[in-house]
mmCIF file with all atom_site columns, C-alpha atoms in Angstrom:
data_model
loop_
_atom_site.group_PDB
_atom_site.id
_atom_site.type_symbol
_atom_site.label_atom_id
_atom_site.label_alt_id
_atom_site.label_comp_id
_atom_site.label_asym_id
_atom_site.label_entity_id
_atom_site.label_seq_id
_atom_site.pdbx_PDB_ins_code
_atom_site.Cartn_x
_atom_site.Cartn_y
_atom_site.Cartn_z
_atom_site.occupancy
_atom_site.B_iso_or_equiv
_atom_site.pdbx_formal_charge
_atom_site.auth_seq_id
_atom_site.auth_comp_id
_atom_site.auth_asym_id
_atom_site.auth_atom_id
_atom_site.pdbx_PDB_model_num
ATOM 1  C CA . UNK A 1 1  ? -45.312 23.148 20.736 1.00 0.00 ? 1  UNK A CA 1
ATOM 2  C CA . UNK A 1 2  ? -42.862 26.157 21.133 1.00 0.00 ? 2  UNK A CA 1
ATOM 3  C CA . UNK A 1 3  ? -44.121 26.401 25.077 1.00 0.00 ? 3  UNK A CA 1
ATOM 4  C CA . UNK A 1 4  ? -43.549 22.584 25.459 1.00 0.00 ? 4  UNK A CA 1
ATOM 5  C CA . UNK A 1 5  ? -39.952 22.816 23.867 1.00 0.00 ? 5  UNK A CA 1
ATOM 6  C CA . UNK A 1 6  ? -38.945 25.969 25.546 1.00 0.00 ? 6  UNK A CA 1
ATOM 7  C CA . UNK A 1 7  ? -39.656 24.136 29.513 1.00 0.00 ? 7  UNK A CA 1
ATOM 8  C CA . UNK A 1 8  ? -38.019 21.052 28.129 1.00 0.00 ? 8  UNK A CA 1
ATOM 9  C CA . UNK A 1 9  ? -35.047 22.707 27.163 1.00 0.00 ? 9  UNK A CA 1
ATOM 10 C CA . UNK A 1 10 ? -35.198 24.751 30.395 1.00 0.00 ? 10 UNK A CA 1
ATOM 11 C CA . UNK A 1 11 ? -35.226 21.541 32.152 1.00 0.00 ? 11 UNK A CA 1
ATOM 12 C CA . UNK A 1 12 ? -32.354 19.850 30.122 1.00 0.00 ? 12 UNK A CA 1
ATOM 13 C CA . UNK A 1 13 ? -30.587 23.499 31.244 1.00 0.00 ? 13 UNK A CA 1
ATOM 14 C CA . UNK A 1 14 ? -31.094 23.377 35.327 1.00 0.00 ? 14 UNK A CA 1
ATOM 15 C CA . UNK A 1 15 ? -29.855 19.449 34.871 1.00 0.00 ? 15 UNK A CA 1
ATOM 16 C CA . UNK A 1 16 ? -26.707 20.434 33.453 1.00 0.00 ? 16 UNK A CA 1
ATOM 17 C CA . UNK A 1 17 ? -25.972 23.486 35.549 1.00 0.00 ? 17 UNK A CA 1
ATOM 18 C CA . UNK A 1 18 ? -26.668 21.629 38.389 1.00 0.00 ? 18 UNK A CA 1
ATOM 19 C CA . UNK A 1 19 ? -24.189 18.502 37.404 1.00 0.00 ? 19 UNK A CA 1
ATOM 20 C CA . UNK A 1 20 ? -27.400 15.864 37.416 1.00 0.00 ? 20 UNK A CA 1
ATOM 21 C CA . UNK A 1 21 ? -27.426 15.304 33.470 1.00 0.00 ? 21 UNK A CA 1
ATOM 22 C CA . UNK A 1 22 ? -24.823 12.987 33.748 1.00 0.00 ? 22 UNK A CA 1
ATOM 23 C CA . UNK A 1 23 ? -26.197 11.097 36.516 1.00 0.00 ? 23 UNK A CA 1
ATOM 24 C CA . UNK A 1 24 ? -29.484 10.314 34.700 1.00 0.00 ? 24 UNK A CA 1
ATOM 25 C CA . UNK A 1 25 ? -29.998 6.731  32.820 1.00 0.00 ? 25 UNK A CA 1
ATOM 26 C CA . UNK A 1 26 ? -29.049 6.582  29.139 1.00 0.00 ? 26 UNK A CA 1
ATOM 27 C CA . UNK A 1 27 ? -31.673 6.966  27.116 1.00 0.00 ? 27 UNK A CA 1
ATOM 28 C CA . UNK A 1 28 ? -32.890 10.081 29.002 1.00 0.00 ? 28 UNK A CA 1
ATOM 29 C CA . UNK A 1 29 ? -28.808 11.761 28.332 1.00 0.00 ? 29 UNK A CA 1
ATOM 30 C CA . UNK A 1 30 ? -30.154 10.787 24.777 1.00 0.00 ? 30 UNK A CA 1
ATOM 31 C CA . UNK A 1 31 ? -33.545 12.103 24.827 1.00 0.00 ? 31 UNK A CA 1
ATOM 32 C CA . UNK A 1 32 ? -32.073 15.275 26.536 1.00 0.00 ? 32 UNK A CA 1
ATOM 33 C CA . UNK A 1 33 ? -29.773 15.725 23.519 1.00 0.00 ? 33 UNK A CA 1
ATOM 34 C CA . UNK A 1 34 ? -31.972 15.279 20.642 1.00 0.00 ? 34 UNK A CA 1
ATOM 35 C CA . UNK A 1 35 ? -33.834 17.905 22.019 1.00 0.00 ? 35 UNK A CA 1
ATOM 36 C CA . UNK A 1 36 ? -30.762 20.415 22.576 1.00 0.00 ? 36 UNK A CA 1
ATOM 37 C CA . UNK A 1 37 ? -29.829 19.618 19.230 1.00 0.00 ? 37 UNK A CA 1
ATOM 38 C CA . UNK A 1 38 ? -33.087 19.846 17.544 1.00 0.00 ? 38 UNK A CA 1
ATOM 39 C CA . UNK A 1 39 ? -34.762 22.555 19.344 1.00 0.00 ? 39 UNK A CA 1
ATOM 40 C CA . UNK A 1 40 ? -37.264 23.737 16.490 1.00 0.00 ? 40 UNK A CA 1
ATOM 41 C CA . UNK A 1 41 ? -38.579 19.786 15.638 1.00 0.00 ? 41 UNK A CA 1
ATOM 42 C CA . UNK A 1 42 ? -41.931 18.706 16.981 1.00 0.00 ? 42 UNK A CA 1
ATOM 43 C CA . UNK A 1 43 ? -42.212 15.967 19.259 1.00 0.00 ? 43 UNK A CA 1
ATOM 44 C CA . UNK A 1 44 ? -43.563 13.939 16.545 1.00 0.00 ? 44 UNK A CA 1
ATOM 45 C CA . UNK A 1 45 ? -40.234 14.624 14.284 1.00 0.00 ? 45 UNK A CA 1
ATOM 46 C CA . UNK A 1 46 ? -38.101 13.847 17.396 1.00 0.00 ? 46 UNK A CA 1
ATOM 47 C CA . UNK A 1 47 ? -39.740 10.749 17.974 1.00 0.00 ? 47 UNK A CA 1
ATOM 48 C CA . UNK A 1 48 ? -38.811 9.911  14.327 1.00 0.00 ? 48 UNK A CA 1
ATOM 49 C CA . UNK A 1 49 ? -35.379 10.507 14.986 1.00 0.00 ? 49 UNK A CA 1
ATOM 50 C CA . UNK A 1 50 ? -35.114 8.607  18.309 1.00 0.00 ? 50 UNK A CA 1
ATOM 51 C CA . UNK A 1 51 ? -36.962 5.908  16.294 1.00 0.00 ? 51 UNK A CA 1
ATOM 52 C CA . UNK A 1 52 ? -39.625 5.444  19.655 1.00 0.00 ? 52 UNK A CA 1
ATOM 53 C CA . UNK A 1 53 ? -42.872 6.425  19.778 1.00 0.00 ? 53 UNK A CA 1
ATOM 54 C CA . UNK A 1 54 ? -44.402 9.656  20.154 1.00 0.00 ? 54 UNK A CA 1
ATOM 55 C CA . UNK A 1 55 ? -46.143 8.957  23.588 1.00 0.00 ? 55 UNK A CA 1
ATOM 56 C CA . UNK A 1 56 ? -42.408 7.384  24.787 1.00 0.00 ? 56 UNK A CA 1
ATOM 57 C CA . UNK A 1 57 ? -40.548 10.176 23.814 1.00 0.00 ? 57 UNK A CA 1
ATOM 58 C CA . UNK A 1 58 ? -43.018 12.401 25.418 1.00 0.00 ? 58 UNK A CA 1
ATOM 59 C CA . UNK A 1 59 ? -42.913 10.257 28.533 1.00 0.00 ? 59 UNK A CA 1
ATOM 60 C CA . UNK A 1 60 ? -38.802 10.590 28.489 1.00 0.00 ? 60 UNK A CA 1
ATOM 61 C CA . UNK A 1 61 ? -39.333 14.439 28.093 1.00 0.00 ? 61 UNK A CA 1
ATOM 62 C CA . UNK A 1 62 ? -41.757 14.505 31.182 1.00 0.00 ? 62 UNK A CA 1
ATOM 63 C CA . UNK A 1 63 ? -39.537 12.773 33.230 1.00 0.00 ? 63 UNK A CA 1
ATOM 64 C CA . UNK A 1 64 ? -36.456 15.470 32.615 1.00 0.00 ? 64 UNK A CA 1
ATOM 65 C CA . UNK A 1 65 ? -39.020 18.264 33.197 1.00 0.00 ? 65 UNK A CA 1
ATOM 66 C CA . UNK A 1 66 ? -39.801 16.164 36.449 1.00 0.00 ? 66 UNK A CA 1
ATOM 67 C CA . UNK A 1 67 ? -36.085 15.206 37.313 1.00 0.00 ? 67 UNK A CA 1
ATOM 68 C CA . UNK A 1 68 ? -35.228 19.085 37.373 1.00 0.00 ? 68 UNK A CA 1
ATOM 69 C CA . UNK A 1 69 ? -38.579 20.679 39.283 1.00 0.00 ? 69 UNK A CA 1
ATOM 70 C CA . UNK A 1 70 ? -36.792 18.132 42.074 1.00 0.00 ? 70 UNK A CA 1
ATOM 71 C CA . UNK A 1 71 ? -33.956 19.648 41.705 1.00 0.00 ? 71 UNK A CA 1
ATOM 72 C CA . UNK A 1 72 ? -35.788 22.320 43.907 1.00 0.00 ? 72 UNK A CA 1
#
């Protein structure tokens, strides 16, 4: 859980640095900033709060991860 959060978070990092958080649809901004702002919840607590699914949520936190490894 604390691996998982830590390369999310590193993700929702390189997308800001790099200027592409804003760029990305809605509900993955949203996604991206439950998780800044809840960094110690598990994925199962954050999907509570989104009010999705666990296996969305995780889907929406695999495609940031995704989004900034092609950032390069």
């Amino acid at each position: 859980q604390v691996l998982a959060a830590r390369s999310q978070l590193q993700a929702i990092a390189a997308l800001h640095d790099a200027g592409a958080l804003s760029s990305l649809p809605v509900v993955l901004r949203g996604t991206a900033q439950l998780r800044l702002d809840n960094p110690e919840l598990t994925l199962a607590e954050l999907s509570i709060m989104a009010n999705v699914a666990r296996p969305t949520l995780a889907a929406r936190l695999r495609r940031l991860i995704a989004e900034a490894e092609a950032l390069g």
